């Protein structure tokens, strides 16, 4: 599986032969679609998506091209998870946040367990680097946060919006969170 940008731009790039194979760098070619999947967004919105599939003539492998907006952790969008983490960084308890977002308690508790200190520090470094590359102004006078997680999420939000406005406006709002965190807004269970 490959994480790619907005769906329209990806389709155009794939047809034009502009997406290289992650394994051998040969050109990928369109190869139908993968199965349909449904993810939960904010306010119980359901998002049904069918990622494109591509075939590599070089190594013969097939790749599913998953747009960043649909990169998910346990069936929830990264946007929903970002909001829950921001509420936590602002001092919210998981019960309140779960109730407010209409998510089961164990789900929210699991998200929070997957941002231990080491991962928060990793996020901070990723986000700072990306923000610096795309829009250093964001780092000039950041809002003061009592925690590193809050600071990181705040910069992440600024960098995401700036990237989507300036670089890839085909992306749905907030979807480049996946790009900026390399798909790991939450740490993978193995790394914690
Ligand atoms: Zn290949």
mmCIF file of C-alpha atoms and ligand atoms in Angstrom:
data_model
loop_
_atom_site.group_PDB
_atom_site.id
_atom_site.type_symbol
_atom_site.label_atom_id
_atom_site.label_comp_id
_atom_site.label_asym_id
_atom_site.label_seq_id
_atom_site.Cartn_x
_atom_site.Cartn_y
_atom_site.Cartn_z
ATOM 1 C CA UNK A 1 0.000 0.000 0.000
ATOM 2 C CA UNK A 2 1.147 3.557 -0.761
ATOM 3 C CA UNK A 3 -0.063 6.783 0.828
ATOM 4 C CA UNK A 4 -0.697 9.397 -1.879
ATOM 5 C CA UNK A 5 -2.155 12.932 -2.116
ATOM 6 C CA UNK A 6 -5.650 13.985 -3.230
ATOM 7 C CA UNK A 7 -7.714 11.495 -5.263
ATOM 8 C CA UNK A 8 -8.098 13.631 -8.419
ATOM 9 C CA UNK A 9 -4.454 14.571 -8.605
ATOM 10 C CA UNK A 10 -3.422 10.985 -7.949
ATOM 11 C CA UNK A 11 -5.620 9.694 -10.771
ATOM 12 C CA UNK A 12 -4.165 12.240 -13.187
ATOM 13 C CA UNK A 13 -0.582 11.485 -12.133
ATOM 14 C CA UNK A 14 -1.166 7.748 -12.425
ATOM 15 C CA UNK A 15 -2.598 8.080 -15.936
ATOM 16 C CA UNK A 16 0.348 10.267 -16.921
ATOM 17 C CA UNK A 17 2.811 7.656 -15.621
ATOM 18 C CA UNK A 18 4.197 10.056 -13.016
ATOM 19 C CA UNK A 19 3.982 7.819 -9.961
ATOM 20 C CA UNK A 20 7.066 5.647 -9.452
ATOM 21 C CA UNK A 21 6.912 2.182 -7.945
ATOM 22 C CA UNK A 22 8.082 2.304 -4.288
ATOM 23 C CA UNK A 23 9.954 -0.983 -4.769
ATOM 24 C CA UNK A 24 11.799 -0.549 -8.083
ATOM 25 C CA UNK A 25 11.023 3.030 -9.226
ATOM 26 C CA UNK A 26 9.518 1.946 -12.582
ATOM 27 C CA UNK A 27 6.296 3.718 -13.675
ATOM 28 C CA UNK A 28 3.086 2.515 -12.100
ATOM 29 C CA UNK A 29 0.066 1.984 -14.369
ATOM 30 C CA UNK A 30 -3.632 2.066 -13.411
ATOM 31 C CA UNK A 31 -4.901 -1.365 -12.460
ATOM 32 C CA UNK A 32 -8.527 -1.032 -11.389
ATOM 33 C CA UNK A 33 -9.685 -0.451 -7.830
ATOM 34 C CA UNK A 34 -9.420 -2.155 -4.459
ATOM 35 C CA UNK A 35 -12.435 -3.130 -2.379
ATOM 36 C CA UNK A 36 -14.635 -0.382 -1.011
ATOM 37 C CA UNK A 37 -14.010 0.644 2.591
ATOM 38 C CA UNK A 38 -15.954 2.806 4.995
ATOM 39 C CA UNK A 39 -14.355 5.025 7.627
ATOM 40 C CA UNK A 40 -15.817 7.260 10.331
ATOM 41 C CA UNK A 41 -15.199 10.989 10.114
ATOM 42 C CA UNK A 42 -16.418 13.705 12.445
ATOM 43 C CA UNK A 43 -20.007 13.871 13.687
ATOM 44 C CA UNK A 44 -20.649 10.268 12.734
ATOM 45 C CA UNK A 45 -20.089 11.074 9.064
ATOM 46 C CA UNK A 46 -19.368 7.929 7.093
ATOM 47 C CA UNK A 47 -16.920 8.169 4.257
ATOM 48 C CA UNK A 48 -17.000 5.421 1.667
ATOM 49 C CA UNK A 49 -13.934 5.162 -0.467
ATOM 50 C CA UNK A 50 -12.549 2.898 -3.123
ATOM 51 C CA UNK A 51 -8.789 3.350 -3.522
ATOM 52 C CA UNK A 52 -7.181 2.929 -6.936
ATOM 53 C CA UNK A 53 -4.842 0.100 -7.630
ATOM 54 C CA UNK A 54 -1.692 0.307 -9.712
ATOM 55 C CA UNK A 55 0.500 -2.298 -11.327
ATOM 56 C CA UNK A 56 4.265 -2.087 -11.812
ATOM 57 C CA UNK A 57 5.624 -3.392 -15.104
ATOM 58 C CA UNK A 58 9.132 -3.414 -13.591
ATOM 59 C CA UNK A 59 8.712 -5.754 -10.637
ATOM 60 C CA UNK A 60 5.204 -7.024 -11.326
ATOM 61 C CA UNK A 61 3.855 -5.940 -7.920
ATOM 62 C CA UNK A 62 0.449 -4.373 -7.387
ATOM 63 C CA UNK A 63 -0.022 -1.386 -5.052
ATOM 64 C CA UNK A 64 -3.176 0.047 -3.484
ATOM 65 C CA UNK A 65 -2.990 3.859 -3.614
ATOM 66 C CA UNK A 66 -4.551 5.175 -0.451
ATOM 67 C CA UNK A 67 -5.201 8.941 -0.468
ATOM 68 C CA UNK A 68 -3.992 10.544 2.762
ATOM 69 C CA UNK A 69 -7.501 11.682 3.655
ATOM 70 C CA UNK A 70 -8.476 8.072 3.993
ATOM 71 C CA UNK A 71 -5.436 6.935 5.902
ATOM 72 C CA UNK A 72 -7.046 5.600 9.008
ATOM 73 C CA UNK A 73 -6.365 4.166 12.397
ATOM 74 C CA UNK A 74 -8.936 1.617 13.413
ATOM 75 C CA UNK A 75 -11.628 2.935 11.063
ATOM 76 C CA UNK A 76 -11.487 6.564 12.247
ATOM 77 C CA UNK A 77 -10.139 9.431 10.176
ATOM 78 C CA UNK A 78 -6.939 11.134 11.290
ATOM 79 C CA UNK A 79 -8.924 14.354 11.550
ATOM 80 C CA UNK A 80 -11.192 12.842 14.206
ATOM 81 C CA UNK A 81 -8.166 11.517 16.103
ATOM 82 C CA UNK A 82 -6.359 14.857 15.853
ATOM 83 C CA UNK A 83 -9.348 16.614 17.405
ATOM 84 C CA UNK A 84 -9.549 14.121 20.253
ATOM 85 C CA UNK A 85 -5.818 14.521 20.955
ATOM 86 C CA UNK A 86 -6.094 18.316 20.844
ATOM 87 C CA UNK A 87 -8.933 18.141 23.396
ATOM 88 C CA UNK A 88 -6.699 15.974 25.587
ATOM 89 C CA UNK A 89 -3.810 18.417 25.248
ATOM 90 C CA UNK A 90 -6.184 21.187 26.346
ATOM 91 C CA UNK A 91 -6.836 19.242 29.535
ATOM 92 C CA UNK A 92 -9.940 17.233 28.630
ATOM 93 C CA UNK A 93 -10.529 13.807 30.157
ATOM 94 C CA UNK A 94 -11.192 10.846 27.908
ATOM 95 C CA UNK A 95 -14.738 10.339 29.205
ATOM 96 C CA UNK A 96 -15.801 13.859 28.252
ATOM 97 C CA UNK A 97 -14.042 13.655 24.918
ATOM 98 C CA UNK A 98 -15.525 10.249 24.076
ATOM 99 C CA UNK A 99 -19.025 11.464 24.940
ATOM 100 C CA UNK A 100 -18.572 14.673 22.984
ATOM 101 C CA UNK A 101 -17.313 12.868 19.904
ATOM 102 C CA UNK A 102 -19.736 9.962 20.109
ATOM 103 C CA UNK A 103 -16.956 7.371 20.301
ATOM 104 C CA UNK A 104 -16.789 4.398 22.664
ATOM 105 C CA UNK A 105 -14.648 4.984 25.784
ATOM 106 C CA UNK A 106 -12.181 2.169 25.022
ATOM 107 C CA UNK A 107 -11.524 3.631 21.556
ATOM 108 C CA UNK A 108 -10.587 7.046 22.913
ATOM 109 C CA UNK A 109 -8.573 5.524 25.748
ATOM 110 C CA UNK A 110 -6.647 3.457 23.192
ATOM 111 C CA UNK A 111 -5.852 6.574 21.122
ATOM 112 C CA UNK A 112 -4.502 8.331 24.207
ATOM 113 C CA UNK A 113 -2.357 5.371 25.186
ATOM 114 C CA UNK A 114 -0.757 5.532 21.776
ATOM 115 C CA UNK A 115 0.773 8.983 22.302
ATOM 116 C CA UNK A 116 3.299 8.209 25.046
ATOM 117 C CA UNK A 117 6.049 10.714 25.770
ATOM 118 C CA UNK A 118 8.518 9.211 23.283
ATOM 119 C CA UNK A 119 5.940 9.363 20.477
ATOM 120 C CA UNK A 120 4.941 12.926 21.379
ATOM 121 C CA UNK A 121 8.583 13.905 21.050
ATOM 122 C CA UNK A 122 8.820 12.114 17.692
ATOM 123 C CA UNK A 123 5.675 13.966 16.514
ATOM 124 C CA UNK A 124 7.133 17.257 17.686
ATOM 125 C CA UNK A 125 10.270 16.685 15.601
ATOM 126 C CA UNK A 126 8.323 15.638 12.463
ATOM 127 C CA UNK A 127 5.935 18.530 12.692
ATOM 128 C CA UNK A 128 8.628 21.112 13.355
ATOM 129 C CA UNK A 129 10.639 19.892 10.387
ATOM 130 C CA UNK A 130 7.652 19.889 8.019
ATOM 131 C CA UNK A 131 6.412 23.275 9.201
ATOM 132 C CA UNK A 132 9.880 24.718 8.735
ATOM 133 C CA UNK A 133 10.047 23.371 5.195
ATOM 134 C CA UNK A 134 6.591 24.561 4.094
ATOM 135 C CA UNK A 135 5.913 27.732 6.012
ATOM 136 C CA UNK A 136 8.502 28.822 8.599
ATOM 137 C CA UNK A 137 6.227 31.729 9.606
ATOM 138 C CA UNK A 138 4.136 29.232 11.553
ATOM 139 C CA UNK A 139 7.050 28.715 13.924
ATOM 140 C CA UNK A 140 7.680 32.386 14.619
ATOM 141 C CA UNK A 141 5.221 33.089 17.417
ATOM 142 C CA UNK A 142 3.441 29.865 18.235
ATOM 143 C CA UNK A 143 0.732 29.938 20.840
ATOM 144 C CA UNK A 144 2.101 28.793 24.196
ATOM 145 C CA UNK A 145 0.885 25.378 25.250
ATOM 146 C CA UNK A 146 1.374 23.732 28.617
ATOM 147 C CA UNK A 147 2.389 20.490 26.921
ATOM 148 C CA UNK A 148 4.545 19.310 24.054
ATOM 149 C CA UNK A 149 1.557 17.431 22.593
ATOM 150 C CA UNK A 150 -0.510 20.623 22.489
ATOM 151 C CA UNK A 151 2.315 22.562 20.904
ATOM 152 C CA UNK A 152 2.895 19.842 18.294
ATOM 153 C CA UNK A 153 -0.785 19.557 17.363
ATOM 154 C CA UNK A 154 -1.071 23.315 17.073
ATOM 155 C CA UNK A 155 1.898 23.512 14.700
ATOM 156 C CA UNK A 156 0.569 20.458 12.850
ATOM 157 C CA UNK A 157 -2.750 22.222 12.270
ATOM 158 C CA UNK A 158 -1.041 25.364 10.985
ATOM 159 C CA UNK A 159 1.337 23.446 8.735
ATOM 160 C CA UNK A 160 -1.449 21.246 7.379
ATOM 161 C CA UNK A 161 -3.661 24.179 6.433
ATOM 162 C CA UNK A 162 -0.760 26.060 4.909
ATOM 163 C CA UNK A 163 0.308 23.032 2.859
ATOM 164 C CA UNK A 164 -3.222 22.419 1.618
ATOM 165 C CA UNK A 165 -3.683 26.040 0.596
ATOM 166 C CA UNK A 166 -0.318 26.499 -1.027
ATOM 167 C CA UNK A 167 0.788 23.153 -2.372
ATOM 168 C CA UNK A 168 -2.061 20.722 -2.963
ATOM 169 C CA UNK A 169 -5.503 22.317 -2.919
ATOM 170 C CA UNK A 170 -7.058 19.136 -4.278
ATOM 171 C CA UNK A 171 -6.782 17.664 -0.780
ATOM 172 C CA UNK A 172 -9.788 17.667 1.517
ATOM 173 C CA UNK A 173 -9.168 19.814 4.649
ATOM 174 C CA UNK A 174 -6.847 18.228 7.217
ATOM 175 C CA UNK A 175 -6.014 15.243 5.097
ATOM 176 C CA UNK A 176 -2.324 16.007 4.861
ATOM 177 C CA UNK A 177 -2.042 15.175 8.586
ATOM 178 C CA UNK A 178 -1.181 11.719 7.261
ATOM 179 C CA UNK A 179 1.651 13.082 5.136
ATOM 180 C CA UNK A 180 3.026 15.276 7.901
ATOM 181 C CA UNK A 181 3.072 12.477 10.443
ATOM 182 C CA UNK A 182 4.044 9.719 7.982
ATOM 183 C CA UNK A 183 0.744 8.039 8.759
ATOM 184 C CA UNK A 184 1.670 7.833 12.441
ATOM 185 C CA UNK A 185 -0.309 10.430 14.327
ATOM 186 C CA UNK A 186 -0.676 7.587 16.790
ATOM 187 C CA UNK A 187 2.315 5.387 17.433
ATOM 188 C CA UNK A 188 2.061 1.922 16.009
ATOM 189 C CA UNK A 189 1.423 -0.637 18.777
ATOM 190 C CA UNK A 190 4.887 -2.146 18.183
ATOM 191 C CA UNK A 191 6.745 1.076 18.909
ATOM 192 C CA UNK A 192 5.130 1.830 22.256
HETATM 193 ZN ZN1 LIG B 1 8.108 -2.106 -9.235
#
